[in-house]
Coordinates of C-alpha atoms in Angstrom, one line a residue:
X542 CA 46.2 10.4 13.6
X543 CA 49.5 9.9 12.0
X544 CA 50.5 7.0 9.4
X545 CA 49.5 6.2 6.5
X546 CA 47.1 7.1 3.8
X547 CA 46.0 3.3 1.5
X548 CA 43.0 5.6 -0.4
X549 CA 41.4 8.0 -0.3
X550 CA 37.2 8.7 -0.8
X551 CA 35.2 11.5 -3.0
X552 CA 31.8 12.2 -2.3
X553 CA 29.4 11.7 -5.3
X554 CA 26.2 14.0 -5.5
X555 CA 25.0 12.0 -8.8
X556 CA 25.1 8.7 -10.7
X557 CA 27.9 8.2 -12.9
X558 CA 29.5 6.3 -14.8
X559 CA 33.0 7.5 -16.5
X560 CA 36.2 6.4 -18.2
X561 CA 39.0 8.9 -17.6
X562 CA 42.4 9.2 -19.1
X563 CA 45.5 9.6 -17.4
X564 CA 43.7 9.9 -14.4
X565 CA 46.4 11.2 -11.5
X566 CA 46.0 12.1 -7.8
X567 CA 48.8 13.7 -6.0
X568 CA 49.3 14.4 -1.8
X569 CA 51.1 17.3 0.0
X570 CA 51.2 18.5 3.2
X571 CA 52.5 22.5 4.1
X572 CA 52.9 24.1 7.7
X573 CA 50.6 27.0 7.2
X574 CA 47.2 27.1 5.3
X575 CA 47.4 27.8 2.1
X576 CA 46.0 31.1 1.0
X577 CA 44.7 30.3 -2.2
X578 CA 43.9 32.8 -5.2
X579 CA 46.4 31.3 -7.4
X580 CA 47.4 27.7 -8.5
X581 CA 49.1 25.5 -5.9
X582 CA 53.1 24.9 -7.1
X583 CA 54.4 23.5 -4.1
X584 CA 55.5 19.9 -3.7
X585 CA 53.3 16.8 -4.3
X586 CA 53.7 13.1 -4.1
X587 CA 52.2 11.1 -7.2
X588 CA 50.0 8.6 -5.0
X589 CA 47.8 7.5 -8.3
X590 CA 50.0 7.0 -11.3
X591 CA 48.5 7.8 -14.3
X592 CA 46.2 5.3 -15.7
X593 CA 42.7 5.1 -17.1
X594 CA 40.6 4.4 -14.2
X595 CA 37.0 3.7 -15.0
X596 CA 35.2 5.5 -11.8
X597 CA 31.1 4.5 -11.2
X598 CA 28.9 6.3 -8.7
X599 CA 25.6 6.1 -7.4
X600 CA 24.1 9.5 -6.1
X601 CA 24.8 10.5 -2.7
X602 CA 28.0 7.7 -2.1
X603 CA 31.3 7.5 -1.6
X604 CA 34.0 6.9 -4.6
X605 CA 36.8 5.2 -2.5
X606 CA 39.8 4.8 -5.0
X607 CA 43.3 2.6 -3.5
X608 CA 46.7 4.3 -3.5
X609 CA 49.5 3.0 -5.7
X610 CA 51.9 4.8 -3.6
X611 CA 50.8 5.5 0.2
X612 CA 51.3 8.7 1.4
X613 CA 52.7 9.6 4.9
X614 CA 50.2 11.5 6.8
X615 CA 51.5 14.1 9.3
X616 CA 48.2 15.4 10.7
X617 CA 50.1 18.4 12.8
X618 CA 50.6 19.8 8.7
X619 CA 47.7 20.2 6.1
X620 CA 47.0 18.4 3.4
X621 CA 46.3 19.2 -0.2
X622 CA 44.7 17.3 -2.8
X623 CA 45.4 17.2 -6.5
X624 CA 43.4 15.4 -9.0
X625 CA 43.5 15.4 -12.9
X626 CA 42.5 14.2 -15.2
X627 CA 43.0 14.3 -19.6
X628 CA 39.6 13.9 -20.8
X629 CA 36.9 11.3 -20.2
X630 CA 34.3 9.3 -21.9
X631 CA 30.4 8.5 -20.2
X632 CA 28.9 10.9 -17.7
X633 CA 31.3 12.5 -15.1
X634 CA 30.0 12.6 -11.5
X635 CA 29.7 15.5 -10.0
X636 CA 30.9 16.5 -5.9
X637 CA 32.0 19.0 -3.8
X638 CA 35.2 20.6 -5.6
X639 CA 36.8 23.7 -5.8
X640 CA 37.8 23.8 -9.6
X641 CA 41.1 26.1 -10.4
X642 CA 42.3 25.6 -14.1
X643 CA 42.8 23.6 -16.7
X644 CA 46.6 23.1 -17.3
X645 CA 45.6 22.5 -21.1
X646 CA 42.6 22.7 -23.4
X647 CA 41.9 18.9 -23.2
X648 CA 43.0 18.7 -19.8
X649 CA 40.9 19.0 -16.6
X650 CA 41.7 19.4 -13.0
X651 CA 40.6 20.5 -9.5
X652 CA 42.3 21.2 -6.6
X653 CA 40.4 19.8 -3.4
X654 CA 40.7 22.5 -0.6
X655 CA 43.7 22.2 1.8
X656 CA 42.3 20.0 4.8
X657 CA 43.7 19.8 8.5

């Protein structure tokens, strides 16, 4: 359905319990799939500015983190997910990701598959 997005939820496979530094999400939608094999340089919307967000988990939960920006969802498009991250203290939690590269040493990031 189309409006939208306030937040947006990762599944946690472990407990955790993690402080992470400049902690950024970013939203875009394309008309086609994306193919994949190399890093994603199309546009994105900053929709968590960065900030040190301390995220906790309990195995086999949801992690629902709010928006600062919402995003407008056009579900007739796909939608790709950006997260990163520039380092972190305590345990991370671990989830269903598709990891690509880190954009420096100290750096880490994942790119969530492309969702329709």
């Amino acid at each position: 359905m189309a409006g939208l997005i306030t937040s947006i939820s990762f599944f946690a496979s472990t407990t955790a319990n993690g402080v992470y530094n400049t902690f950024t999400i970013k939203l875009g939608q394309l008309a086609a799939p994306y193919a994949g094999g190399a890093l994603y340089t199309g546009p994105l919307t900053t929709v968590v500015l960065p900030a040190t967000k301390n995220l906790v988990s309990t195995a086999s939960t949801w992690i629902t983190i709010a928006l600062d920006v919402p995003f407008a969802y056009d579900p007739t498009k796909w939608l790709a997910v950006d997260v990163s991250h520039c380092g972190f203290t305590g345990t991370g939690f671990g989830g269903s990701k598709h990891f690509n590269r880190c954009k420096t040493s100290r750096c880490g990031w994942m790119s969530f598959c492309i969702y329709k």
